[in-house]
Short mmCIF file of C-alpha atoms in Angstrom, two decimals:
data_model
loop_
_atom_site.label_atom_id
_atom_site.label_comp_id
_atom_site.label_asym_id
_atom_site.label_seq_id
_atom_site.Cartn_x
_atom_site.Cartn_y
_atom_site.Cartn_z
CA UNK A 1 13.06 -15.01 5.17
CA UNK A 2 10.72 -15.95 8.07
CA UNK A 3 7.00 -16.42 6.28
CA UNK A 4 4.31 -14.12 7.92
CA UNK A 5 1.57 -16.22 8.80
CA UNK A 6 -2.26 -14.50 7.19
CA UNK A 7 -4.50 -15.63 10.06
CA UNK A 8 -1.86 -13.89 12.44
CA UNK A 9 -1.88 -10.77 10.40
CA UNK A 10 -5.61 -10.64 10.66
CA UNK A 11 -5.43 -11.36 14.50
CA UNK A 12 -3.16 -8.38 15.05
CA UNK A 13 -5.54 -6.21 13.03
CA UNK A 14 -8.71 -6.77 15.00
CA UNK A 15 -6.54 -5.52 17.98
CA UNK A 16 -4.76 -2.62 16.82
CA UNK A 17 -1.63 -4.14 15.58
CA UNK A 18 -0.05 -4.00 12.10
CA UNK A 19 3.43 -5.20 10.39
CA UNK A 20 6.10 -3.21 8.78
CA UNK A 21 9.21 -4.12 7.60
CA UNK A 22 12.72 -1.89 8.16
CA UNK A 23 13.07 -1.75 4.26
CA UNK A 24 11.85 -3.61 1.14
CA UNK A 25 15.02 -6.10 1.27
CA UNK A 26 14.63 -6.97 5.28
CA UNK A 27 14.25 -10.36 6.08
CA UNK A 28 11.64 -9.61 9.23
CA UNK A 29 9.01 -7.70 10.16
CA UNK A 30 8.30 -5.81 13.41
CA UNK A 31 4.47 -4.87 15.02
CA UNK A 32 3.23 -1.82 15.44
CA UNK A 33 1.00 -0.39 17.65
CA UNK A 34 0.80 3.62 17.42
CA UNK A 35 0.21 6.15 19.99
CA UNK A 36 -1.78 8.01 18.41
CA UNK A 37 -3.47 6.91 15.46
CA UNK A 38 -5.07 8.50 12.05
CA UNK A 39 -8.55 7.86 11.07
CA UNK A 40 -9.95 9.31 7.92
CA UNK A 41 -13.87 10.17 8.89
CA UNK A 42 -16.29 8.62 6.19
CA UNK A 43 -18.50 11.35 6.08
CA UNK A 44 -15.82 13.89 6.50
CA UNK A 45 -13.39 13.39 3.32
CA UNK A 46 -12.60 16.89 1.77
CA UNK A 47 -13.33 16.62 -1.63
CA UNK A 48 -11.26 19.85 -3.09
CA UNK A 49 -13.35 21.73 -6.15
CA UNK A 50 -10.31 20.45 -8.37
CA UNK A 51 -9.95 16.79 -7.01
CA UNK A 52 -14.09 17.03 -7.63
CA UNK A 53 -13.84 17.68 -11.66
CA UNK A 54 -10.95 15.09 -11.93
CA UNK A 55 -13.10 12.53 -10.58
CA UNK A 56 -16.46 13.82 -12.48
CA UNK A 57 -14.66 13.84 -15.73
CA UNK A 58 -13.59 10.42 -15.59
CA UNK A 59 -9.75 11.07 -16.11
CA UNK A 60 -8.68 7.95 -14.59
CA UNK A 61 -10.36 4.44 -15.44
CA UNK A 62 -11.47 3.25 -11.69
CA UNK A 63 -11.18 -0.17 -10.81
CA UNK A 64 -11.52 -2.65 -7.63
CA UNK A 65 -9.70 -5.84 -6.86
CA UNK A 66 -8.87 -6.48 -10.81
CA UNK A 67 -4.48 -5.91 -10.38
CA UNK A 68 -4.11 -6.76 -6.33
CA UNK A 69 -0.73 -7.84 -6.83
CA UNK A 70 0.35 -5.55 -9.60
CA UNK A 71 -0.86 -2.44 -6.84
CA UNK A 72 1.29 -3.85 -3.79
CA UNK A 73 3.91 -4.21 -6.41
CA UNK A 74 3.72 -0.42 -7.00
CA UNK A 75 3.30 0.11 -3.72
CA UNK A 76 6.61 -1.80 -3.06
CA UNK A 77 9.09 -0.31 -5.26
CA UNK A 78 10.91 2.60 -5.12
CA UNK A 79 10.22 5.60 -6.66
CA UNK A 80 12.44 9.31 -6.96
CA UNK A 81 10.08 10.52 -4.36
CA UNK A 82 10.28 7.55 -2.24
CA UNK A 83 13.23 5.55 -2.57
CA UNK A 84 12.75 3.06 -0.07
CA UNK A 85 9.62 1.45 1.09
CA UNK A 86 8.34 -1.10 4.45
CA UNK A 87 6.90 -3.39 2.33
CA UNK A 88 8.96 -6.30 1.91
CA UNK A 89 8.50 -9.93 0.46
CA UNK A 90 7.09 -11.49 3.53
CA UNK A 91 4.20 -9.17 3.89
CA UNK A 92 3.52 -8.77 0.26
CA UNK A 93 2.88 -12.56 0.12
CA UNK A 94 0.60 -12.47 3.39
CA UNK A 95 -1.53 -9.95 1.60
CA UNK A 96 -1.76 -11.43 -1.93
CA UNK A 97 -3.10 -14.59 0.53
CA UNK A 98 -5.22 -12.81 2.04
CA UNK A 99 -6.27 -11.59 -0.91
CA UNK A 100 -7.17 -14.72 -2.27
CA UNK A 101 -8.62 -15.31 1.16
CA UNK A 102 -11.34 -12.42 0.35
CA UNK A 103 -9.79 -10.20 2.96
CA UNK A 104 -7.17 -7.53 1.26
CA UNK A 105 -8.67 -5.23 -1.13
CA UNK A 106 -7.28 -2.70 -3.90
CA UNK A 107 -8.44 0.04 -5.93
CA UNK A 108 -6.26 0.96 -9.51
CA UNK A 109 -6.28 4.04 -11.38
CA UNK A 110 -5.66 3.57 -15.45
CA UNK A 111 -4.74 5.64 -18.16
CA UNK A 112 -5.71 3.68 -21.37
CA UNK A 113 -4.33 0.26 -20.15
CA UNK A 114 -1.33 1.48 -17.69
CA UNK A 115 -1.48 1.40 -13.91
CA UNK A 116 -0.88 4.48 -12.65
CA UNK A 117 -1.75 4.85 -9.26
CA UNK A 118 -4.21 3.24 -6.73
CA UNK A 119 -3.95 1.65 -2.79
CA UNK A 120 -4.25 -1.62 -1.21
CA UNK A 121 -5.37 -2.52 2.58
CA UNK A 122 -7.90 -5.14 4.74
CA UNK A 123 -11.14 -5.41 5.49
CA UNK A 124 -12.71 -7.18 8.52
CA UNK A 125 -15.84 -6.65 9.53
CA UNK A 126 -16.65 -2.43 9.53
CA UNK A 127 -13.55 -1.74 9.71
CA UNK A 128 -11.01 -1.26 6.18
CA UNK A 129 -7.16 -0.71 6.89
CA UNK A 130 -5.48 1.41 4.64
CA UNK A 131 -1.86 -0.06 4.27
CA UNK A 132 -0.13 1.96 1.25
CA UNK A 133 -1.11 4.24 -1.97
CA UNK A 134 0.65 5.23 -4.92
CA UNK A 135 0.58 7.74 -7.55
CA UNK A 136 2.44 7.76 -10.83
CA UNK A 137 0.47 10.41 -12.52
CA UNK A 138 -0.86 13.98 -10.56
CA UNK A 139 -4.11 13.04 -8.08
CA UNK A 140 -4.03 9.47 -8.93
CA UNK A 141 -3.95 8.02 -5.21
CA UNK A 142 -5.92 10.94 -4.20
CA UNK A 143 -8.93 9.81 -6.68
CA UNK A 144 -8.21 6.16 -5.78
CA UNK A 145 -8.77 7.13 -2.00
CA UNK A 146 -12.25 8.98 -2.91
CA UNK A 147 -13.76 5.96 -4.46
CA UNK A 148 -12.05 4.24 -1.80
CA UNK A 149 -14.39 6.25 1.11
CA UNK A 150 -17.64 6.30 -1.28
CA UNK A 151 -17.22 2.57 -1.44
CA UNK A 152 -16.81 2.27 2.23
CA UNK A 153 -19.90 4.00 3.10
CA UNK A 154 -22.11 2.63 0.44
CA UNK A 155 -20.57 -0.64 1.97
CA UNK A 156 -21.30 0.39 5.22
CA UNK A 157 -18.11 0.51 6.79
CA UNK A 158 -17.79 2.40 9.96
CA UNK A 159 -13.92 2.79 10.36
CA UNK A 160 -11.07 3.83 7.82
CA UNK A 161 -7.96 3.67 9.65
CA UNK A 162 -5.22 5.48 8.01
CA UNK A 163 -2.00 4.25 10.69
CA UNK A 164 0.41 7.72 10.33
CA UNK A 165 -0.85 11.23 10.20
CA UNK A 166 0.60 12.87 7.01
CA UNK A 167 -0.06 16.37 5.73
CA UNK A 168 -1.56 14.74 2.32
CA UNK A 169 -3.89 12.75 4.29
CA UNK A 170 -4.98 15.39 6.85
CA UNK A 171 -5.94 17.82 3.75
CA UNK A 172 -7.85 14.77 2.87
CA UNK A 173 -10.21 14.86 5.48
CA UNK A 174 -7.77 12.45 7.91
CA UNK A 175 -7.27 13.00 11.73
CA UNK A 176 -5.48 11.80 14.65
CA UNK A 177 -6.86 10.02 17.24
CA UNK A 178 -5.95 8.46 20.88
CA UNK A 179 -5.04 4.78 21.04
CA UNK A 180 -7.83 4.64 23.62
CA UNK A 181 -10.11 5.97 21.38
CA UNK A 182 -8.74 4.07 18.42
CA UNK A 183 -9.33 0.67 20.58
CA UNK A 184 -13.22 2.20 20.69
CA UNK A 185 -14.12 2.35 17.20
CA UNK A 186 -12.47 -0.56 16.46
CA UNK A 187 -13.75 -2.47 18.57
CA UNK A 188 -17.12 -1.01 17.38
CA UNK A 189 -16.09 -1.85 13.71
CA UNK A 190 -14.92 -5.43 14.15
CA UNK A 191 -17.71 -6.74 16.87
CA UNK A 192 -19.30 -10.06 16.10
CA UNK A 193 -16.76 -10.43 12.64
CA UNK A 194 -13.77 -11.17 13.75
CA UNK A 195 -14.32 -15.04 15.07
CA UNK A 196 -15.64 -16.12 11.37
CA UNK A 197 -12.60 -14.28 9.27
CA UNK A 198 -10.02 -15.47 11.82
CA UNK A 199 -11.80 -18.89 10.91
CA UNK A 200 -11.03 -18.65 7.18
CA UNK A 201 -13.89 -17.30 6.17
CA UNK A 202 -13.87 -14.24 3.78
CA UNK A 203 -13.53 -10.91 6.06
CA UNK A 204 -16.64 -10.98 8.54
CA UNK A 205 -18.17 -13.80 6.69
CA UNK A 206 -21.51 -14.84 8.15
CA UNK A 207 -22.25 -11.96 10.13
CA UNK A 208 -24.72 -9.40 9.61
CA UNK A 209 -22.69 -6.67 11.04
CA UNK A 210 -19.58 -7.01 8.20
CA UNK A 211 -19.20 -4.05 5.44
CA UNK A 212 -19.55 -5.16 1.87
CA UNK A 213 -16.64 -3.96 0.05
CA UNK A 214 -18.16 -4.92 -3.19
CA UNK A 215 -22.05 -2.90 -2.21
CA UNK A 216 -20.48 -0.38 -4.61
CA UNK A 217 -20.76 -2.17 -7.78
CA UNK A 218 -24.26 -3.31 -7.41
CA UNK A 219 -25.24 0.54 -6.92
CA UNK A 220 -27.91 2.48 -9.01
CA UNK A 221 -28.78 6.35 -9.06
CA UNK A 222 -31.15 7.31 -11.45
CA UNK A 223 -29.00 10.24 -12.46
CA UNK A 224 -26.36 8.31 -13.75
CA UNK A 225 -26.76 7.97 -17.20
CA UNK A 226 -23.25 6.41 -18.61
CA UNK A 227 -20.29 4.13 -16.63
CA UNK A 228 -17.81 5.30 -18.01
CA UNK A 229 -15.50 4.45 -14.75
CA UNK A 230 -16.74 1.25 -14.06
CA UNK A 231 -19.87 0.20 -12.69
CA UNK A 232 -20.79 3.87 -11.29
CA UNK A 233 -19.72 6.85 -13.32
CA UNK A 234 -16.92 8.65 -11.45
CA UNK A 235 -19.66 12.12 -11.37
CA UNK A 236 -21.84 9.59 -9.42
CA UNK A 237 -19.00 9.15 -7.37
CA UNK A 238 -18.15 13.11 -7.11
CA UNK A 239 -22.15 13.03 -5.72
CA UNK A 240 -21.73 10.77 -3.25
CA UNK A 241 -18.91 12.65 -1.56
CA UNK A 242 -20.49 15.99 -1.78
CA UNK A 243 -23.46 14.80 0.04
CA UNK A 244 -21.54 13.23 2.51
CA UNK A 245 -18.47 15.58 2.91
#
């Protein structure tokens, strides 16, 4: 199997480009560039009254970056609702490296100590790139993906590209955009970052104009008087999409 080189996967994002793979078992990957493209809006993620008290009442443990390889994992393998997946070995060992290399993110969902749902993708500069999410209990990517947004814009992120339009992500919030107008915001997003990360530097490393993916866990409200979710309590989190939704 032909190894798929990190610094060229984080090239190909900063222009629009991303890798899939014809099944989990193929031995190559081929680039994509879409048509039209789906962005999910920070400040316009529909948080549904329901999804609102599952995240306020703490029903899943929410963490970041603490089972990156046990998520894409998930992601990977089949499931009865999705028996075959694009993620095969070569890109699943770009993206624990670039994991290592500060660059690819995750957020996990826990009941008691099993993973149960959650989503991986890059960051580089403003921009994060959602690659996959999983659920193995009901709403599980769904909450992963609204602590996914609130840590976004508390990070400062400008640009949450989703690749496909799908009906779950469009009652998210998600929409569908030109290429044109894709190569806009992300060029927007990515300005001034990209020459330090594609230098092996941790995703828009040095630059002033790079989203902190981590701003989240430093973050205070006076309201909050528990964590039960990690560092913020997942009603601070409910909050924070409320007043920005």
């Amino acid at each position: 199997m032909t190894a798929l080189d990190p610094m060229m996967v984080l090239g190909a994002y900063a222009v629009g480009v991303f890798p899939m793979a014809d099944h989990r078992e193929a031995d190559s990957v081929y680039w994509v560039e879409p048509k039209r493209r789906a962005i999910l809006p920070l400040d316009g993620f529909r948080l549904a009254r329901s999804l609102r008290k599952t995240i306020a009442a703490d029903r899943f443990r929410v963490t970041a970056d603490t089972a990156f390889e046990a998520i894409i994992a998930l992601c990977a393998a089949s499931a009865t609702d999705r028996p075959e997946t694009w993620i095969n070995a070569s890109i699943e060992k770009a993206f624990i490296e670039l994991h290592h290399m500060g660059h690819a993110h995750s957020v996990e969902c826990w009941q008691d100590d099993e993973l149960v749902g959650g989503l991986y993708g890059l960051a580089l500069g403003r921009a994060f790139f959602g690659e996959s999410m999983v659920s193995r209990r009901r709403d599980a990517s769904k909450v992963a993906l609204a602590w996914l947004v609130a840590r976004l814009r508390v990070g400062g992120f400008t640009l949450l590209d989703c690749q496909f339009q799908t009906d779950h992500l469009a009652s998210l919030g998600a929409i569908e955009v030109s290429r044109q107008a894709y190569v806009g915001f992300l060029a927007g997003a990515v300005e001034g970052c990209v020459a330090g990360a594609l230098g092996g530097g941790a995703a828009g490393s040095g630059s002033t104009a790079a989203g902190d993916f981590f701003a989240l866990d430093r973050f205070s409200d006076a309201s909050a008087t528990d964590t039960v979710a990690g560092p913020v309590a997942g009603k601070v989190i409910a909050q924070l999409l409320v007043q920005t939704s």
